[in-house]
CSV table of C-alpha atoms in Angstrom, one decimal:
chain,number,residue,atom,x,y,z
A,1191,MET,CA,227.1,250.0,-13.9
A,1192,ALA,CA,230.1,248.1,-12.6
A,1193,THR,CA,232.3,246.5,-15.2
A,1194,ARG,CA,233.1,242.8,-14.4
A,1195,ILE,CA,236.6,241.9,-15.3
A,1196,LEU,CA,238.0,238.3,-15.3
A,1197,PRO,CA,241.8,238.0,-15.3
A,1198,ALA,CA,243.3,234.9,-16.9
A,1199,VAL,CA,246.8,234.8,-15.6
A,1200,GLY,CA,249.1,231.9,-14.9
A,1201,ASP,CA,252.1,233.7,-13.5
A,1202,VAL,CA,251.8,234.3,-9.7
A,1203,ASP,CA,253.6,237.7,-9.7
A,1204,ALA,CA,251.6,238.9,-12.8
A,1205,VAL,CA,248.4,237.9,-11.0
A,1206,ARG,CA,249.2,240.1,-8.1
A,1207,SER,CA,250.1,243.2,-10.2
A,1208,ILE,CA,247.2,242.8,-12.6
A,1209,THR,CA,244.5,242.3,-10.0
A,1210,THR,CA,245.9,245.2,-7.9
A,1211,LEU,CA,245.7,247.6,-10.8
A,1212,LEU,CA,242.3,246.4,-12.0
A,1213,SER,CA,240.8,246.9,-8.5
A,1214,GLN,CA,241.9,250.6,-8.8
A,1215,LEU,CA,239.9,251.2,-12.0
A,1216,PRO,CA,236.7,253.3,-11.7
A,1217,ASP,CA,233.5,251.2,-11.6
A,1218,ALA,CA,235.6,248.0,-12.0
A,1219,GLU,CA,234.5,244.8,-10.4
A,1220,PRO,CA,237.4,242.3,-10.8
A,1221,VAL,CA,236.4,238.7,-10.1
A,1222,ALA,CA,238.6,235.9,-8.9
A,1223,PRO,CA,241.4,235.2,-11.4
A,1224,VAL,CA,241.7,231.9,-13.3
A,1225,ALA,CA,245.1,230.2,-13.6
A,1226,ASP,CA,244.9,228.5,-17.0
A,1227,SER,CA,243.0,228.2,-20.2
A,1228,THR,CA,240.9,225.2,-19.2
A,1229,GLN,CA,239.7,227.0,-16.1
A,1230,LEU,CA,238.8,230.1,-18.1
A,1231,ILE,CA,236.7,228.3,-20.6
A,1232,ASP,CA,235.0,226.2,-17.9
A,1233,THR,CA,234.2,229.4,-15.9
A,1234,LEU,CA,232.7,231.2,-18.9
A,1235,ALA,CA,230.7,228.1,-20.0
A,1236,ARG,CA,229.2,227.8,-16.5
A,1237,LEU,CA,228.2,231.5,-16.5
A,1238,ALA,CA,226.9,231.4,-20.0
A,1239,ALA,CA,224.7,228.4,-19.2
A,1240,GLU,CA,222.9,230.6,-16.6
A,1241,SER,CA,222.5,233.7,-18.8
A,1242,ILE,CA,224.5,235.9,-21.1
A,1243,ASP,CA,224.1,238.6,-18.5
A,1244,GLU,CA,226.2,236.6,-16.1
A,1245,LEU,CA,229.3,236.7,-18.3
A,1246,PRO,CA,232.0,239.3,-17.4
A,1247,GLU,CA,232.2,242.2,-19.9
A,1248,VAL,CA,236.0,242.0,-20.1
A,1249,VAL,CA,238.5,239.1,-19.9
A,1250,VAL,CA,242.2,240.0,-19.5
A,1251,VAL,CA,244.4,237.3,-20.9
A,1252,HIS,CA,248.1,237.3,-20.0
A,1253,GLU,CA,250.6,236.3,-22.7
A,1254,ARG,CA,252.0,233.4,-20.7
A,1255,ILE,CA,248.6,231.7,-20.0
A,1256,GLY,CA,248.6,228.0,-20.7
A,1257,PRO,CA,248.3,225.2,-21.7
A,1258,VAL,CA,246.5,226.7,-24.7
A,1259,PRO,CA,248.6,229.5,-26.2
A,1260,ALA,CA,247.2,233.0,-25.6
A,1261,LEU,CA,246.1,233.8,-29.2
A,1262,GLU,CA,244.4,230.4,-29.6
A,1263,LEU,CA,242.6,230.9,-26.3
A,1264,ILE,CA,241.4,234.4,-27.5
A,1265,ARG,CA,240.1,232.8,-30.7
A,1266,GLU,CA,238.1,230.2,-28.7
A,1267,VAL,CA,236.6,232.8,-26.4
A,1268,ALA,CA,235.7,235.0,-29.3
A,1269,LEU,CA,234.0,232.1,-31.1
A,1270,ARG,CA,232.1,230.7,-28.1
A,1271,PHE,CA,231.4,233.8,-26.1
A,1272,PRO,CA,231.1,236.7,-28.6
A,1273,ALA,CA,229.6,239.1,-26.0
A,1274,VAL,CA,232.8,239.0,-24.0
A,1275,GLY,CA,235.6,241.5,-24.9
A,1276,VAL,CA,239.1,240.2,-24.6
A,1277,ILE,CA,242.2,242.2,-23.8
A,1278,LEU,CA,245.7,240.7,-24.4
A,1279,VAL,CA,248.4,241.7,-21.9
A,1280,THR,CA,251.9,241.3,-23.5
A,1281,SER,CA,255.5,242.4,-23.4
A,1282,ASP,CA,255.5,242.6,-27.2
A,1283,ALA,CA,253.2,245.4,-28.2
A,1284,GLY,CA,254.5,245.7,-31.8
A,1285,PRO,CA,252.3,246.1,-34.8
A,1286,GLY,CA,252.7,242.5,-35.9
A,1287,LEU,CA,251.3,241.1,-32.6
A,1288,PHE,CA,248.7,243.8,-32.5
A,1289,GLN,CA,247.4,242.7,-35.9
A,1290,ALA,CA,247.5,239.0,-35.0
A,1291,ALA,CA,245.6,239.7,-31.8
A,1292,MET,CA,242.9,241.5,-33.7
A,1293,ASP,CA,242.7,238.7,-36.3
A,1294,TYR,CA,242.2,236.2,-33.5
A,1295,GLY,CA,239.4,238.2,-32.0
A,1296,ALA,CA,240.9,240.4,-29.3
A,1297,ARG,CA,239.3,243.8,-28.7
A,1298,GLY,CA,242.4,245.4,-27.3
A,1299,LEU,CA,246.1,245.0,-26.4
A,1300,VAL,CA,248.0,246.4,-23.4
A,1301,ALA,CA,251.7,246.5,-23.1
A,1302,LEU,CA,253.8,245.3,-20.1
A,1303,PRO,CA,254.7,246.8,-17.7
A,1304,LEU,CA,251.2,247.9,-17.2
A,1305,SER,CA,250.3,251.5,-16.9
A,1306,TYR,CA,247.1,252.6,-15.2
A,1307,GLU,CA,246.1,255.1,-17.9
A,1308,GLU,CA,246.5,252.6,-20.8
A,1309,LEU,CA,244.7,249.8,-18.9
A,1310,ALA,CA,241.8,252.0,-17.8
A,1311,SER,CA,241.3,253.3,-21.4
A,1312,ARG,CA,241.3,249.8,-22.9
A,1313,VAL,CA,239.0,248.3,-20.3
A,1314,GLN,CA,236.5,251.2,-20.6
A,1315,ALA,CA,236.4,250.9,-24.5
A,1316,VAL,CA,236.1,247.1,-24.4
A,1317,ALA,CA,233.4,247.2,-21.8
A,1318,GLN,CA,231.3,249.7,-23.8
A,1319,TRP,CA,231.7,247.4,-26.9
A,1320,SER,CA,230.6,244.4,-24.8
A,1321,VAL,CA,227.5,246.2,-23.5
A,1322,GLY,CA,226.5,247.2,-27.1
A,1323,VAL,CA,226.9,243.6,-28.3
A,1324,ARG,CA,224.7,242.3,-25.5
A,1325,ARG,CA,222.1,244.8,-26.3
A,1326,HIS,CA,222.1,243.6,-29.9
A,1327,LEU,CA,222.0,240.0,-29.0
A,1328,GLY,CA,219.2,240.5,-26.6
A,1329,SER,CA,217.0,241.8,-29.4
A,1330,GLY,CA,218.2,239.3,-32.0
A,1331,GLY,CA,216.7,236.0,-32.9
A,1332,ASP,CA,218.9,233.1,-33.8
A,1333,VAL,CA,222.3,234.7,-33.0
A,1334,PHE,CA,224.7,232.3,-31.4
A,1335,THR,CA,225.3,233.6,-27.9
A,1336,GLY,CA,226.5,230.8,-25.6
A,1337,VAL,CA,228.6,227.8,-25.1
A,1338,GLY,CA,227.3,226.0,-28.2
A,1339,GLY,CA,226.8,222.3,-28.7
A,1340,THR,CA,228.1,219.4,-26.7
A,1341,VAL,CA,231.4,218.0,-27.8
A,1342,VAL,CA,232.2,214.3,-27.0
A,1343,THR,CA,235.5,212.7,-27.9
A,1344,VAL,CA,235.9,208.9,-28.2
A,1345,CYS,CA,239.4,207.4,-27.8
A,1346,GLY,CA,240.6,203.8,-27.7
A,1347,ALA,CA,242.8,202.4,-25.0
A,1348,LYS,CA,244.5,200.5,-27.9
A,1349,GLY,CA,243.6,199.7,-31.5
A,1350,GLY,CA,240.5,197.5,-32.2
A,1351,VAL,CA,238.5,198.2,-29.0
A,1352,GLY,CA,235.6,199.7,-30.9
A,1353,ALA,CA,236.1,203.5,-30.7
A,1354,THR,CA,234.8,204.1,-34.3
A,1355,LEU,CA,231.7,202.0,-33.9
A,1356,THR,CA,230.9,203.7,-30.6
A,1357,SER,CA,231.4,207.2,-32.1
A,1358,ILE,CA,229.1,206.4,-35.0
A,1359,GLN,CA,226.3,205.0,-32.8
A,1360,LEU,CA,226.5,207.8,-30.3
A,1361,ALA,CA,226.1,210.3,-33.2
A,1362,LEU,CA,223.3,208.3,-34.8
A,1363,ALA,CA,221.4,208.2,-31.5
A,1364,ALA,CA,221.7,212.0,-31.0
A,1365,GLN,CA,220.6,212.7,-34.6
A,1366,ALA,CA,217.7,210.3,-34.3
A,1367,SER,CA,216.4,212.1,-31.2
A,1368,GLY,CA,216.2,215.3,-33.1
A,1369,ARG,CA,219.5,217.0,-32.3
A,1370,SER,CA,221.6,218.4,-35.2
A,1371,THR,CA,224.8,216.2,-35.0
A,1372,ALA,CA,228.2,216.3,-36.5
A,1373,LEU,CA,230.6,213.3,-36.5
A,1374,VAL,CA,234.3,214.1,-37.0
A,1375,ASP,CA,236.9,211.5,-37.8
A,1376,MET,CA,240.0,212.8,-36.1
A,1377,ASP,CA,241.9,209.5,-36.5
A,1378,LEU,CA,243.8,211.3,-39.2
A,1379,GLN,CA,246.0,208.5,-40.5
A,1380,THR,CA,243.8,205.4,-40.1
A,1381,GLY,CA,240.3,206.7,-39.8
A,1382,ASP,CA,237.5,204.4,-40.9
A,1383,VAL,CA,234.3,206.3,-40.4
A,1384,ALA,CA,233.8,206.6,-44.2
A,1385,SER,CA,234.3,202.8,-44.6
A,1386,TYR,CA,231.9,202.0,-41.8
A,1387,LEU,CA,229.2,204.2,-43.4
A,1388,ASP,CA,230.0,203.3,-47.0
A,1389,VAL,CA,230.8,206.9,-48.0
A,1390,GLN,CA,232.6,208.1,-51.1
A,1391,PHE,CA,233.9,211.6,-50.4
A,1392,ARG,CA,236.1,214.3,-51.9
A,1393,ARG,CA,236.6,216.8,-49.0
A,1394,SER,CA,238.0,216.0,-45.6
A,1395,VAL,CA,239.1,217.7,-42.3
A,1396,VAL,CA,242.3,218.6,-44.1
A,1397,ASP,CA,240.5,221.1,-46.3
A,1398,LEU,CA,239.8,223.2,-43.2
A,1399,ALA,CA,243.3,223.0,-41.7
A,1400,ALA,CA,244.8,226.0,-43.5
A,1401,ILE,CA,241.7,228.3,-43.2
A,1402,THR,CA,242.0,230.9,-40.5
A,1403,ASP,CA,238.4,232.0,-40.5
A,1404,ILE,CA,235.9,229.1,-40.9
A,1405,SER,CA,232.7,230.6,-42.0
A,1406,PRO,CA,229.4,228.6,-42.1
A,1407,ARG,CA,229.6,228.4,-45.9
A,1408,VAL,CA,233.2,227.1,-45.8
A,1409,LEU,CA,232.2,224.5,-43.1
A,1410,ALA,CA,229.2,223.4,-45.1
A,1411,ASP,CA,231.4,222.8,-48.2
A,1412,ALA,CA,233.7,220.5,-46.2
A,1413,VAL,CA,231.0,218.5,-44.5
A,1414,PHE,CA,229.4,215.4,-46.1
A,1415,ARG,CA,225.7,215.0,-45.4
A,1416,HIS,CA,224.9,211.3,-44.8
A,1417,ASP,CA,221.5,209.7,-45.6
A,1418,THR,CA,220.9,209.4,-41.8
A,1419,GLY,CA,221.1,213.2,-41.5
A,1420,LEU,CA,224.6,213.1,-39.8
A,1421,ALA,CA,227.1,215.8,-40.9
A,1422,LEU,CA,230.3,214.0,-41.5
A,1423,LEU,CA,233.8,215.6,-41.4
A,1424,LEU,CA,236.0,212.8,-42.5
A,1425,ALA,CA,239.7,211.9,-42.2
A,1426,PRO,CA,241.8,212.3,-45.4
A,1427,GLY,CA,242.0,209.4,-47.8
A,1428,GLU,CA,245.8,209.9,-47.8
A,1429,GLY,CA,246.9,209.3,-44.3
A,1430,GLU,CA,250.1,211.3,-44.6
A,1431,ARG,CA,248.0,214.5,-45.1
A,1432,GLY,CA,246.8,214.1,-41.5
A,1433,GLU,CA,249.9,216.0,-40.4
A,1434,GLU,CA,248.4,219.1,-41.9
A,1435,VAL,CA,245.8,219.2,-39.2
A,1436,THR,CA,247.7,220.9,-36.3
A,1437,ASP,CA,246.4,221.3,-32.8
A,1438,ARG,CA,245.6,224.9,-33.6
A,1439,ALA,CA,243.6,223.9,-36.7
A,1440,ALA,CA,241.7,221.2,-34.6
A,1441,ARG,CA,240.7,223.8,-32.0
A,1442,GLN,CA,239.3,226.1,-34.7
A,1443,ILE,CA,237.5,223.3,-36.4
A,1444,VAL,CA,235.9,221.9,-33.2
A,1445,SER,CA,234.9,225.4,-32.2
A,1446,ALA,CA,233.3,226.1,-35.6
A,1447,LEU,CA,231.4,222.8,-35.4
A,1448,ARG,CA,230.3,223.4,-31.8
A,1449,SER,CA,228.8,226.7,-32.9
A,1450,ARG,CA,226.7,225.1,-35.7
A,1451,TYR,CA,225.6,221.7,-34.2
A,1452,GLU,CA,223.9,220.7,-31.0
A,1453,VAL,CA,226.1,217.6,-30.7
A,1454,VAL,CA,229.6,217.0,-32.0
A,1455,VAL,CA,231.1,213.5,-31.7
A,1456,VAL,CA,234.9,213.2,-32.4
A,1457,ASP,CA,236.5,209.8,-33.1
A,1458,CYS,CA,240.1,210.2,-32.0
A,1459,GLY,CA,241.2,206.6,-32.5
A,1460,ALA,CA,243.8,205.0,-30.4
A,1461,GLN,CA,246.9,207.0,-31.3
A,1462,LEU,CA,246.4,210.5,-30.1
A,1463,SER,CA,247.9,213.2,-32.3
A,1464,GLY,CA,248.2,216.9,-31.4
A,1465,ALA,CA,244.9,217.5,-33.1
A,1466,GLY,CA,243.2,214.7,-31.2
A,1467,ALA,CA,244.7,216.0,-27.9
A,1468,ALA,CA,243.3,219.4,-28.6
A,1469,ALA,CA,239.9,217.9,-29.2
A,1470,VAL,CA,240.0,215.9,-26.0
A,1471,GLU,CA,241.0,219.0,-24.0
A,1472,MET,CA,238.1,221.0,-25.4
A,1473,ALA,CA,235.5,218.2,-25.0
A,1474,ASP,CA,232.6,218.4,-22.6
A,1475,ALA,CA,232.9,214.6,-22.2
A,1476,ALA,CA,236.0,212.5,-23.0
A,1477,LEU,CA,235.3,208.8,-23.4
A,1478,LEU,CA,238.1,206.2,-23.3
A,1479,LEU,CA,237.1,202.8,-24.6
A,1480,THR,CA,238.6,199.6,-23.3
A,1481,THR,CA,237.8,195.9,-23.4
A,1482,PRO,CA,237.9,193.9,-20.2
A,1483,ASP,CA,241.4,192.3,-20.8
A,1484,VAL,CA,244.7,193.0,-19.2
A,1485,VAL,CA,246.4,194.6,-22.2
A,1486,ALA,CA,243.6,197.0,-23.0
A,1487,VAL,CA,243.1,198.0,-19.3
A,1488,ARG,CA,246.8,198.7,-19.0
A,1489,GLY,CA,246.6,200.8,-22.2
A,1490,ALA,CA,243.7,202.8,-20.6
A,1491,LYS,CA,245.7,203.4,-17.5
A,1492,ARG,CA,248.7,204.5,-19.6
A,1493,THR,CA,246.6,206.9,-21.6
A,1494,VAL,CA,244.9,208.4,-18.5
A,1495,ARG,CA,248.3,209.1,-17.0
A,1496,MET,CA,249.7,210.5,-20.2
A,1497,TRP,CA,246.8,212.9,-20.5
A,1498,ASP,CA,247.3,214.0,-16.9
A,1499,ARG,CA,251.1,214.6,-17.5
A,1500,LEU,CA,250.5,216.6,-20.6
A,1501,GLN,CA,247.6,218.6,-18.9
A,1502,ILE,CA,245.2,217.4,-21.6
A,1503,ARG,CA,242.6,215.9,-19.2
A,1504,LYS,CA,242.5,215.0,-15.6
A,1505,ALA,CA,241.6,211.4,-14.6
A,1506,GLU,CA,238.5,212.4,-12.8
A,1507,GLU,CA,237.3,214.3,-15.9
A,1508,THR,CA,237.6,211.1,-18.1
A,1509,THR,CA,234.9,208.4,-18.5
A,1510,VAL,CA,236.0,204.9,-19.3
A,1511,VAL,CA,233.5,202.8,-21.3
A,1512,VAL,CA,233.8,199.0,-21.2
A,1513,ASN,CA,233.2,197.3,-24.5
A,1514,ARG,CA,232.7,193.6,-25.2
A,1515,HIS,CA,231.7,193.1,-21.6
A,1516,THR,CA,230.6,189.6,-20.3
A,1517,ARG,CA,229.5,188.7,-16.8
A,1518,GLY,CA,232.0,185.8,-16.7
A,1519,THR,CA,235.1,187.9,-17.4
A,1520,GLU,CA,237.6,188.2,-14.5
A,1521,ILE,CA,238.0,192.0,-15.1
A,1522,GLN,CA,234.8,193.9,-14.3
A,1523,PRO,CA,234.0,197.6,-14.5
A,1524,PRO,CA,234.6,198.3,-10.7
A,1525,LEU,CA,238.1,196.9,-11.0
A,1526,ILE,CA,238.8,199.0,-14.2
A,1527,GLN,CA,237.6,202.1,-12.3
A,1528,LYS,CA,240.0,201.4,-9.5
A,1529,ILE,CA,242.9,200.7,-11.8
A,1530,THR,CA,242.4,203.8,-14.0
A,1531,GLY,CA,241.2,206.3,-11.4
A,1532,THR,CA,238.5,207.5,-13.7
A,1533,ALA,CA,234.7,207.3,-13.8
A,1534,VAL,CA,233.3,204.3,-15.5
A,1535,ALA,CA,230.1,204.6,-17.6
A,1536,ALA,CA,227.2,202.8,-16.0
A,1537,THR,CA,226.4,201.3,-19.4
A,1538,ALA,CA,228.7,198.5,-20.5
A,1539,ILE,CA,228.6,197.3,-24.1
A,1540,PRO,CA,228.0,193.6,-24.3
A,1541,ALA,CA,230.2,191.3,-26.4
A,1542,ASN,CA,228.2,190.1,-29.5
A,1543,PHE,CA,230.3,190.4,-32.6
A,1544,LYS,CA,227.9,188.1,-34.5
A,1545,GLU,CA,225.4,190.9,-34.3
A,1546,LEU,CA,227.8,193.4,-35.9
A,1547,GLN,CA,229.7,191.4,-38.5
A,1548,GLY,CA,227.4,191.6,-41.4
A,1549,ALA,CA,226.9,195.4,-41.1
A,1550,VAL,CA,230.6,196.0,-40.5
A,1551,ASP,CA,231.6,194.0,-43.5
A,1552,ALA,CA,229.0,195.7,-45.7
A,1553,GLY,CA,230.0,199.2,-44.4
A,1554,ARG,CA,226.4,199.7,-43.2
A,1555,VAL,CA,226.8,200.0,-39.4
A,1556,HIS,CA,224.0,202.6,-39.5
A,1557,GLU,CA,221.7,199.8,-40.4
A,1558,LEU,CA,222.4,197.6,-37.3
A,1559,ASP,CA,219.4,195.7,-36.0
A,1560,SER,CA,217.6,197.9,-33.6
A,1561,LYS,CA,216.7,194.9,-31.5
A,1562,GLY,CA,220.4,194.0,-31.1
A,1563,VAL,CA,221.9,194.2,-27.6
A,1564,VAL,CA,225.0,196.0,-28.8
A,1565,LYS,CA,223.1,198.8,-30.5
A,1566,GLN,CA,220.7,199.2,-27.6
A,1567,ALA,CA,223.6,199.5,-25.2
A,1568,LEU,CA,225.3,202.1,-27.3
A,1569,TRP,CA,222.1,204.1,-27.6
A,1570,ALA,CA,221.6,203.8,-23.8
A,1571,LEU,CA,225.1,205.1,-23.4
A,1572,ALA,CA,224.1,208.2,-25.5
A,1573,GLY,CA,221.2,208.7,-23.1
A,1574,GLU,CA,223.5,208.4,-20.1
A,1575,LEU,CA,225.8,211.1,-21.6
A,1576,GLY,CA,222.8,213.4,-22.2
A,1577,LEU,CA,223.3,213.4,-26.0
A,1578,VAL,CA,219.7,212.5,-26.8
A,1579,LYS,CA,216.5,214.4,-26.1
A,1580,ALA,CA,213.4,212.4,-25.4
A,1581,THR,CA,210.4,212.9,-27.6
A,1582,GLU,CA,206.8,212.0,-26.7
A,1583,GLY,CA,207.1,208.8,-28.7
A,1584,ALA,CA,210.3,207.9,-27.0
A,1585,GLN,CA,208.7,208.3,-23.6
A,1586,LYS,CA,205.8,206.1,-24.5
A,1587,GLY,CA,207.3,203.4,-26.6
A,1588,GLY,CA,211.1,203.9,-26.8
A,1589,ARG,CA,210.9,205.2,-30.4
A,1590,LEU,CA,213.0,208.0,-31.6
A,1591,ARG,CA,212.4,210.4,-34.5
A,1592,GLY,CA,212.8,208.7,-37.8
A,1593,GLY,CA,211.2,205.5,-36.7
A,1594,ASP,CA,214.3,204.0,-35.2
A,1595,ARG,CA,214.3,202.3,-31.9
A,1596,GLY,CA,217.2,202.6,-29.4
A,1597,SER,CA,217.2,201.7,-25.8
A,1598,VAL,CA,213.8,202.0,-24.2
A,1599,SER,CA,215.1,203.5,-21.0
A,1600,PHE,CA,217.8,206.1,-21.5
A,1601,ARG,CA,219.9,206.8,-18.4
A,1602,ARG,CA,220.1,210.4,-17.6
A,1603,ARG,CA,223.3,212.2,-16.6
A,1604,LYS,CA,223.6,212.5,-12.9
A,1605,GLU,CA,223.7,216.1,-11.6
């Protein structure tokens, strides 16, 4: 059987030499190389969505891959696609890097400059390991084998545009429809998810920052289980501790959550830290909230351009959500779409603070009136994003599991 090998190499010269050598290996079937970490994860996710058998047996990661560092990328592949064996190609083949690569989930290491014998030996060993893992997964029951849950990040174009309220309601809608859902407060210095949900907590996202291997038990200890069923991973009570959550830690935390929950909603706030940027880069859907006023829309445009410059997210991969929308405002969603160059959600959230004020002041936003137009719009947005699964009751009467009522007609994601 041919061994499918996917090279992940950013350097043009390295691509040529690696693909040439791989094509000479016996029973090897190199596929088109990918140029960066984002393209690699997207390619593997697309293949895994079809079947575990569609995944390549071996991924070869070059040390200069970007924008995610090579070791961090190896960890993410190992967590999300455990049936894929990863080989690191590096100029530093010392024992220190070898041990680090193994700790991050690599199955082998090959030194530069490449030698045919060493590469062939490593590829053969890793391919055999991958085949054995797939045989085990094929006979297993609840073994995690694929891309995991859907990750949605919610960012604000500026402070006060409603990112936290939107994050909470999206998570509540997903949970009410029967999906296991985690809500993460990645607004590390000024996060208010705990205040909005009237939660007293001891542990926070910071408690996971220094842990190199987040097991299900460790994750469960850090998560707060809310009365609604939501799993909450909250921002630290002491804002200065937010600096402990690095982009590396954020990637590991989001990956761990993705493997345990069907939906993961991340509130990133308005000021994007390194941790928030990592979450946005990993997300299946990145929402950017704005209000229909000049200052907020300029902020949205500025954020979109910054994400593009830093290679966090392309404009066409970002969805702007318009909050506090009124028909009479001069700035309408089509104009915002033109200004930002992004997609704009079909669901606009109407302006009606009177509906929200009592629940916000009481810290009980999970008890918003189900007949209110703001809640219905936010739950319709969850449907548009594909975060909810319809039950028989929802199809007949707009009622989700748990007796709550969201939007009667959820919009489905366009294919």
